Short mmCIF file of C-alpha atoms and ligand atoms in Angstrom, two decimals:
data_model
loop_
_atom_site.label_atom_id
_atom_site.label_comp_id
_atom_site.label_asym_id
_atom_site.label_seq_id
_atom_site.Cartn_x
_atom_site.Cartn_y
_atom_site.Cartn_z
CA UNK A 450 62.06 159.35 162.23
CA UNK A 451 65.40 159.37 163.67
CA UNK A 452 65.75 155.79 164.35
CA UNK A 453 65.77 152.86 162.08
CA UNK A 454 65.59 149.09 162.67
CA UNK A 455 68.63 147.11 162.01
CA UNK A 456 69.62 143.61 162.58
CA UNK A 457 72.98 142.22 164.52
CA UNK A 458 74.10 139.11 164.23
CA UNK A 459 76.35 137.60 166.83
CA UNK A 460 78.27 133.61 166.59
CA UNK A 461 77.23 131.25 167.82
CA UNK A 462 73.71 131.94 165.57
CA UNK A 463 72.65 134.89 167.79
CA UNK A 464 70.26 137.65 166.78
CA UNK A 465 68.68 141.15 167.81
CA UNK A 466 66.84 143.62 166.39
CA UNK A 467 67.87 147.28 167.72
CA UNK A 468 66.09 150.75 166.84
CA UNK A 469 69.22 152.57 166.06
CA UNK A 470 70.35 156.27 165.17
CA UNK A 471 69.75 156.67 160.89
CA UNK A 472 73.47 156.97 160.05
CA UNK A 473 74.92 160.55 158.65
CA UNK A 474 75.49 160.83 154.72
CA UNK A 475 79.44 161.90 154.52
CA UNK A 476 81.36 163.45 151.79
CA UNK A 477 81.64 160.42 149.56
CA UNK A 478 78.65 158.37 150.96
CA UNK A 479 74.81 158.16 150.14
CA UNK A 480 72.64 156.95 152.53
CA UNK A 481 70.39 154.22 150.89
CA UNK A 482 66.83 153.28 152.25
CA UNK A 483 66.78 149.86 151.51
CA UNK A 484 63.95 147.69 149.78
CA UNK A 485 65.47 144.67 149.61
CA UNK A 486 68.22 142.44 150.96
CA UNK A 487 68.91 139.00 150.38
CA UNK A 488 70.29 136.28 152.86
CA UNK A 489 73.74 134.28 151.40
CA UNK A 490 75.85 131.71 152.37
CA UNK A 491 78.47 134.53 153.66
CA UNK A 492 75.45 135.91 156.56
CA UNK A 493 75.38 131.76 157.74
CA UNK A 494 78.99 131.85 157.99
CA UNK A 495 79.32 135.74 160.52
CA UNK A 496 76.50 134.23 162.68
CA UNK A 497 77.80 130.56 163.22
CA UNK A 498 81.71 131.82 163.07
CA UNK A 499 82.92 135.00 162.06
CA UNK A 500 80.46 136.95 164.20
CA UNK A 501 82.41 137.21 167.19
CA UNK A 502 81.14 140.33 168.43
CA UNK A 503 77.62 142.16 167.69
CA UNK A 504 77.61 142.89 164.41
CA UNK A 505 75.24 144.25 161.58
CA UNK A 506 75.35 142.66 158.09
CA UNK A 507 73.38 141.87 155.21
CA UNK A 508 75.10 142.65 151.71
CA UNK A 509 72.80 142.13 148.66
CA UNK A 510 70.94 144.70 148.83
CA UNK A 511 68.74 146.63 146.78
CA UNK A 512 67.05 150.29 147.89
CA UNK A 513 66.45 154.14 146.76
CA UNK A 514 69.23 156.98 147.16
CA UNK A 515 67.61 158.99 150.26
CA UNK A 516 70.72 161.41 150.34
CA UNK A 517 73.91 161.64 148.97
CA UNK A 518 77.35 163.63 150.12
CA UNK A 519 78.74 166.10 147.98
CA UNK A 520 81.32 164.08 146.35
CA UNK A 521 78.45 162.07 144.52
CA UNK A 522 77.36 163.11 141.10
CA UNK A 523 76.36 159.52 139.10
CA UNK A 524 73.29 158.97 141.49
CA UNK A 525 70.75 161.44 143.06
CA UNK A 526 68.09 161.41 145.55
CA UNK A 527 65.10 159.29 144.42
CA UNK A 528 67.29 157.09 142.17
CA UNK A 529 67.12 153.05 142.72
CA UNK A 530 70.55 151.47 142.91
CA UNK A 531 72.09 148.03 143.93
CA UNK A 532 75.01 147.82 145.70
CA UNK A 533 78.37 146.25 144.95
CA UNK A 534 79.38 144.81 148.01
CA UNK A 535 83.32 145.53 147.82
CA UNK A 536 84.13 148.02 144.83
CA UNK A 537 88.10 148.77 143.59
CA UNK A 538 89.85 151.69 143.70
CA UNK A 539 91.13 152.39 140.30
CA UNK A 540 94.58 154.15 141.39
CA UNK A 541 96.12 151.56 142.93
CA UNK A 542 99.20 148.89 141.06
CA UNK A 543 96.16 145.96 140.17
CA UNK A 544 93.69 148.41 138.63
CA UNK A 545 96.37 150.48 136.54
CA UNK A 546 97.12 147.14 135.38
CA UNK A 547 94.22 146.51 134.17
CA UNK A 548 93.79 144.30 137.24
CA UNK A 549 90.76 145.51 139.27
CA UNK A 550 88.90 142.21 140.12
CA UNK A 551 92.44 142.02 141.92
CA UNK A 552 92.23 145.30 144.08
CA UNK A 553 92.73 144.84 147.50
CA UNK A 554 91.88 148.82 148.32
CA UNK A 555 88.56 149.26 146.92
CA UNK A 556 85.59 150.84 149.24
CA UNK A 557 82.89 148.87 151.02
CA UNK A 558 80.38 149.04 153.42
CA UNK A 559 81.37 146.01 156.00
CA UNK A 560 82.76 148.39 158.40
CA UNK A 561 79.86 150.19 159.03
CA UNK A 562 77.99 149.64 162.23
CA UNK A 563 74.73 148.43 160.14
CA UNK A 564 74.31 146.77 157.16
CA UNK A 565 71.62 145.60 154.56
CA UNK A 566 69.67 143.83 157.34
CA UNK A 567 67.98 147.44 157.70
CA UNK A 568 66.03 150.21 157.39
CA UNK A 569 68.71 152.52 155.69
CA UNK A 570 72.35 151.94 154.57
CA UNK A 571 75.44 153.71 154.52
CA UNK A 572 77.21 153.39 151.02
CA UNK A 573 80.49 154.51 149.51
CA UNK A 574 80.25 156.30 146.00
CA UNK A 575 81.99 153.57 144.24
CA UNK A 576 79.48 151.11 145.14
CA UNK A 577 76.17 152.65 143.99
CA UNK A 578 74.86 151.28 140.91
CA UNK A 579 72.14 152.50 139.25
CA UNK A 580 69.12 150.34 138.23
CA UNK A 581 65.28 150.09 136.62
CA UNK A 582 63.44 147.98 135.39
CA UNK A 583 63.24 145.44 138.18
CA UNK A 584 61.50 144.23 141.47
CA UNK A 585 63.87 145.21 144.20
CA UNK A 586 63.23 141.99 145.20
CA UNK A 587 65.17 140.52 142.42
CA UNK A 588 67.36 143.25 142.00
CA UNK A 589 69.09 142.26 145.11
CA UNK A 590 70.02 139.18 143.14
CA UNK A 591 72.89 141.15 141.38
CA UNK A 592 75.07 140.98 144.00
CA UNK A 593 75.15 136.62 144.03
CA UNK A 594 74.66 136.25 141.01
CA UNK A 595 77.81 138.48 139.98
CA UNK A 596 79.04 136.08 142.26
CA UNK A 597 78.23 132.96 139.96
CA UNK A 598 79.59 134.79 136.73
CA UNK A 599 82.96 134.60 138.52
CA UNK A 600 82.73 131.35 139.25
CA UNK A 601 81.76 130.62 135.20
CA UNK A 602 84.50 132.79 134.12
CA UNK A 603 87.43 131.60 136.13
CA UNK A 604 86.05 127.92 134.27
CA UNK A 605 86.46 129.48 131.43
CA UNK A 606 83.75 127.45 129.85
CA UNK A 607 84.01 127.09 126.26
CA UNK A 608 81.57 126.88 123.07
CA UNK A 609 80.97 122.90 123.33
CA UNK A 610 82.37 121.69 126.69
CA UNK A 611 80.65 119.36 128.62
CA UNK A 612 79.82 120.88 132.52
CA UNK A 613 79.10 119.91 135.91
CA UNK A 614 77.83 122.34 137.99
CA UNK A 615 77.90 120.08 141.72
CA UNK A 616 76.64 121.72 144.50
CA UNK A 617 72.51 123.73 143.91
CA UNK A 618 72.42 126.63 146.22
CA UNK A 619 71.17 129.58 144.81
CA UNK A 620 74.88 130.46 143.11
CA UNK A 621 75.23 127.00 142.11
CA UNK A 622 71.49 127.34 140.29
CA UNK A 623 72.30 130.87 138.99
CA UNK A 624 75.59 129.59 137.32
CA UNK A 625 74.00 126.69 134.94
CA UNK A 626 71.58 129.31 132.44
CA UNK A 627 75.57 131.36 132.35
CA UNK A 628 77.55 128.11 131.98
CA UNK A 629 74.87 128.03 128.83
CA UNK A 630 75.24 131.15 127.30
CA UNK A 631 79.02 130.66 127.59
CA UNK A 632 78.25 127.59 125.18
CA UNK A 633 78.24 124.35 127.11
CA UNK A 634 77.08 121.79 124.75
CA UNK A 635 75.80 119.97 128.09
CA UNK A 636 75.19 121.09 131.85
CA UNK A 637 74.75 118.18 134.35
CA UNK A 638 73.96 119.63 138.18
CA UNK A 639 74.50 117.33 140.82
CA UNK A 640 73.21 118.00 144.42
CA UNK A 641 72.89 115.66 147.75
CA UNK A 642 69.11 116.01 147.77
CA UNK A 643 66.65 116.77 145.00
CA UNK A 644 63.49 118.82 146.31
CA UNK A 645 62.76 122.56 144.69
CA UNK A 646 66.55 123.03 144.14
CA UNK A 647 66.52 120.37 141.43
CA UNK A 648 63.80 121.26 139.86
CA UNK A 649 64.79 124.77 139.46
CA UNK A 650 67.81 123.15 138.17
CA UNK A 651 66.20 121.61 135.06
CA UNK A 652 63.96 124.66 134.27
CA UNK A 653 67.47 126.38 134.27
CA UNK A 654 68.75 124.61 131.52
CA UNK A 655 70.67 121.61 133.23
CA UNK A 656 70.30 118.59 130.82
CA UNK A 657 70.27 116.54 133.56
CA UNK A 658 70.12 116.81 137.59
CA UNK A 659 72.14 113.80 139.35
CA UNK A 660 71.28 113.05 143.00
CA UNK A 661 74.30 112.07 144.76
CA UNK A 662 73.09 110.82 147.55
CA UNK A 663 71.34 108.05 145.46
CA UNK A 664 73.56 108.05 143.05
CA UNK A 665 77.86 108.51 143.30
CA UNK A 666 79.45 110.37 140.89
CA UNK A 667 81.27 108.37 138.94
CA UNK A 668 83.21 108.88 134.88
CA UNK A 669 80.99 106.45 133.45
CA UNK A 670 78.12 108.66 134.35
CA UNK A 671 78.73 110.76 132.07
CA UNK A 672 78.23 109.86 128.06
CA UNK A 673 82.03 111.55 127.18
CA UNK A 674 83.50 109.50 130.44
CA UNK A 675 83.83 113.00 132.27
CA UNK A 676 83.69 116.70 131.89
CA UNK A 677 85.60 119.30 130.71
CA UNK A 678 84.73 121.64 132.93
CA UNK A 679 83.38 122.05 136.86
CA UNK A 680 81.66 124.40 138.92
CA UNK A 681 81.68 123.67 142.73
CA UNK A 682 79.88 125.14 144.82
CA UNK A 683 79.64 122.89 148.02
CA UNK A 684 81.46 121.50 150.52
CA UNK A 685 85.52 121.11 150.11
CA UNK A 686 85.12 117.44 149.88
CA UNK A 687 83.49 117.90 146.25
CA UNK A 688 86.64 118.81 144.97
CA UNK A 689 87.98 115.62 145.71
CA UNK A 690 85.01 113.96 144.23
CA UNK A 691 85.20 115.86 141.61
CA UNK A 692 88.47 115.61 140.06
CA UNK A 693 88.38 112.28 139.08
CA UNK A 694 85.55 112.98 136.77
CA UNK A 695 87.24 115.47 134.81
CA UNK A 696 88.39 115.07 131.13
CA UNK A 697 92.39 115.94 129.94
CA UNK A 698 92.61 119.29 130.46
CA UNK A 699 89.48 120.31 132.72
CA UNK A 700 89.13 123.47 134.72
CA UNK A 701 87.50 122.89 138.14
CA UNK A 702 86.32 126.11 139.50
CA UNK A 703 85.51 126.04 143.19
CA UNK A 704 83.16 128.75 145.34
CA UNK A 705 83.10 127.80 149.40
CA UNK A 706 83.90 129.16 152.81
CA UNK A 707 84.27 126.28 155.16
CA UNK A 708 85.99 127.08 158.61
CA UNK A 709 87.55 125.07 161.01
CA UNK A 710 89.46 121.90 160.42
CA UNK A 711 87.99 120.46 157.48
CA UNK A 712 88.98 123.00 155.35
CA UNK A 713 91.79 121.16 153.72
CA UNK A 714 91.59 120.04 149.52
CA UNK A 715 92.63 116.40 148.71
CA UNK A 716 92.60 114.63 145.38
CA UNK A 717 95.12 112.61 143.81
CA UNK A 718 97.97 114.19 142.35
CA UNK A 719 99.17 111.88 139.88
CA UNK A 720 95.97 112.28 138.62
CA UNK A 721 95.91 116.28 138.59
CA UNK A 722 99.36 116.04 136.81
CA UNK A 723 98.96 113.39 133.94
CA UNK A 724 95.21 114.73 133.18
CA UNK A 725 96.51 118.47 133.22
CA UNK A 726 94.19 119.31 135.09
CA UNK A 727 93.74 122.66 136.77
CA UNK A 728 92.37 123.91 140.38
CA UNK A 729 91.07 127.51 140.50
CA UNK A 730 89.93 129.66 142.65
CA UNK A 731 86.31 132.07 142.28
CA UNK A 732 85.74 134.68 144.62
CA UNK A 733 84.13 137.70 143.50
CA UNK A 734 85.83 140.24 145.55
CA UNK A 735 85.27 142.95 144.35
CA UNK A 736 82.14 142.80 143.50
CA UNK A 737 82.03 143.20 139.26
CA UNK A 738 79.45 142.82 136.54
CA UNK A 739 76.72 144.44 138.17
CA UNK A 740 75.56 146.53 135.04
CA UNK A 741 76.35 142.88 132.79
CA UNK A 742 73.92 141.24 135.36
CA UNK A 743 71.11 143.49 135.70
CA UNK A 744 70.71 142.89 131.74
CA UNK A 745 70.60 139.22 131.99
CA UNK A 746 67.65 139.41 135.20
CA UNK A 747 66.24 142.09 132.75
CA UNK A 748 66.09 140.35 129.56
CA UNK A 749 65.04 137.00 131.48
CA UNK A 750 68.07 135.05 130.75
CA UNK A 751 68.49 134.79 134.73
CA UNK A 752 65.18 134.16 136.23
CA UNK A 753 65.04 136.26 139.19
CA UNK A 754 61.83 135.27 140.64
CA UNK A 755 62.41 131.53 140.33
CA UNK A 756 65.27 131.93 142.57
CA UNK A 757 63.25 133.38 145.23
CA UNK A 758 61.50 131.19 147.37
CA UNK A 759 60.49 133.63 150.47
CA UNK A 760 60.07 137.12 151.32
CA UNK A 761 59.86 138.16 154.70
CA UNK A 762 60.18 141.25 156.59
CA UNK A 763 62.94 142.92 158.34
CA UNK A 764 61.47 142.14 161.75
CA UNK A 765 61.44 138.14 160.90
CA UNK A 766 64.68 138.19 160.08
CA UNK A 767 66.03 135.93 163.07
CA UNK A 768 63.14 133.65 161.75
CA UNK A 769 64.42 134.01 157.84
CA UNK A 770 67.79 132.65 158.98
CA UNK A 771 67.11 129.74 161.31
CA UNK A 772 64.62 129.00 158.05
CA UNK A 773 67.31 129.10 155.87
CA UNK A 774 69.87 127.08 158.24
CA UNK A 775 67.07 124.08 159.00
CA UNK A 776 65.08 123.99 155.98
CA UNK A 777 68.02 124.00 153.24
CA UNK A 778 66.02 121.74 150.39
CA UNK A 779 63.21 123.72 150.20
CA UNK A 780 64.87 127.25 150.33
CA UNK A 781 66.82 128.89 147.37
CA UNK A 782 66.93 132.66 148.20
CA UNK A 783 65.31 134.57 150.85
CA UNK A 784 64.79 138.33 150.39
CA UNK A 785 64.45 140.35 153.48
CA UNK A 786 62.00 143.91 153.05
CA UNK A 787 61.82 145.89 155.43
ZN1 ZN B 2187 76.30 137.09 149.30
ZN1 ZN B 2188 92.58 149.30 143.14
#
């Protein structure tokens, strides 16, 4: 009762499972027991890179309050919560300012010595957030799909604009029903490959669902001779292939981690200058939105369970990530229960 299992994660694509001490609840902590934690992009990245040493991780996670320290009054034991995974501070310079999706101090969990890849998790106050009304299973979509309002909001997509949204992973698919509510008069979503991704793409609302690998992106492509707006989420190369399709004045918003040497932008700069266009940057650190997203999986403008291709338990969960690295067209999100 003592022990939990957690997962570690260690570069290059490494894996155990360890039956490890429960951590202590601390003054401004809760110690979650968690239902539900999905696999992302950022979990590839730690255990082909960034994992240099044994790690734990896992960061979408939904669960149930077990305990909580005595400097936490919002949430109590028994109470279901998602978890931001980096809050702000709200004293330092950014968030007096008004600033906090621009705190650098706020409190997170990626310290700890275990993560959502387990039985329980350690949480800091600030990143409890309370939630009913869902599956835990697609309650622990908050957490990416915060991640794709980000991406729509730096775009700053407006009532009528024409949109690409190029690259359909799971943020890339969450981001075309918000590019819609924010009043895109058209969504196109490009992707390499079709498969499940594209055809979650067009019950998403994308008008229409180019494969580039069949077909190039090119301006004439599209009935206005570009877009106004883009939302990449792929490699950094789709920038470049990108830009030239924009309209005077697009936004290109771009959502990646690539490491190692191929993580250098190129596109034509007379053309960035003389189309004014304009490069920006999404990365939803800190995590915000959470209570703004759990209304749109509630109300069914975000369909949760269409995103979700597998569940599989805790103990699998070496098995849920080589699935995710070798089988990439036919997975969207995998949820890990314990
Ligand atoms: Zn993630
Ligand atoms: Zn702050």
């Amino acid at each position: 009762m003592n022990t939990m299992l957690a997962g570690f994660v260690k570069a290059p694509f490494g894996f155990e499972m360890r039956e490890v001490p429960i951590p202590d609840v601390r003054d401004d902590w809760a110690l979650v027991k968690v239902d539900a934690c999905g696999i992302c992009g950022t979990d590839m990245h730690y255990a082909n890179h960034l994992a240099t040493e044994w790690q734990g991780f896992g960061h979408e996670v939904a669960g149930v309050v077990m305990s909580v320290g005595a400097g936490i009054t919002h949430v109590k034991e028994g109470d279901r919560v998602v978890l931001e995974s980096g809050s702000y501070c709200g004293t330092c310079e950014q968030c007096r300012n008004g600033r906090s999706d621009l705190c650098p101090r706020g409190k997170n969990f990626w310290q700890n010595p275990t993560m959502g890849f387990a039985e329980y998790i350690l949480a800091p106050r600030e990143c409890l957030v309370p939630y009913s009304g869902l599956t835990p299973e697609v309650a622990c979509l908050t957490e990416p799909i915060g991640v794709a309002v980000d991406m729509v909001r730096v775009a700053d997509i407006a009532l009528g604009d024409e949109v690409l949204m190029f690259g359909l992973g799971p943020i890339g698919l969450m981001a075309i029903p918000l590019a819609r509510m924010r009043g895109a008069a058209r969504v196109y979503a490009a992707n390499r490959s079709g498969g499940r991704r594209a055809q979650v793409a067009a019950a998403f609302g994308a008008d229409e669902v180019i494969l580039t690998r069949d077909n190039p992106l090119t301006p004439g492509h599209f009935r206005k001779g570009g877009v106004d707006r883009a939302l990449v989420s792929a490699s950094v190369e789709a920038i470049g292939q990108a830009m030239p399709l924009m309209r005077y004045g697009g936004i290109l918003s771009f959502i990646g981690i690539q490491y190692g040497d191929g993580a250098r932008i190129s596109f034509d700069a007379n053309d960035f200058h003389f189309k004014k266009l304009q490069l920006r940057a999404s990365h939803a650190a800190p995590a915000l939105y959470f209570p703004q997203v759990l209304d749109l999986l509630r109300d069914g403008h975000v369909d949760g369970n269409q995103l979700i291709s597998h569940v599989m338990p805790l103990a699998k969960l070496p098995e849920a990530m080589a699935l995710v690295r070798d089988h990439r067209e036919e997975v969207l999100k995998v949820v890990i229960t314990p």
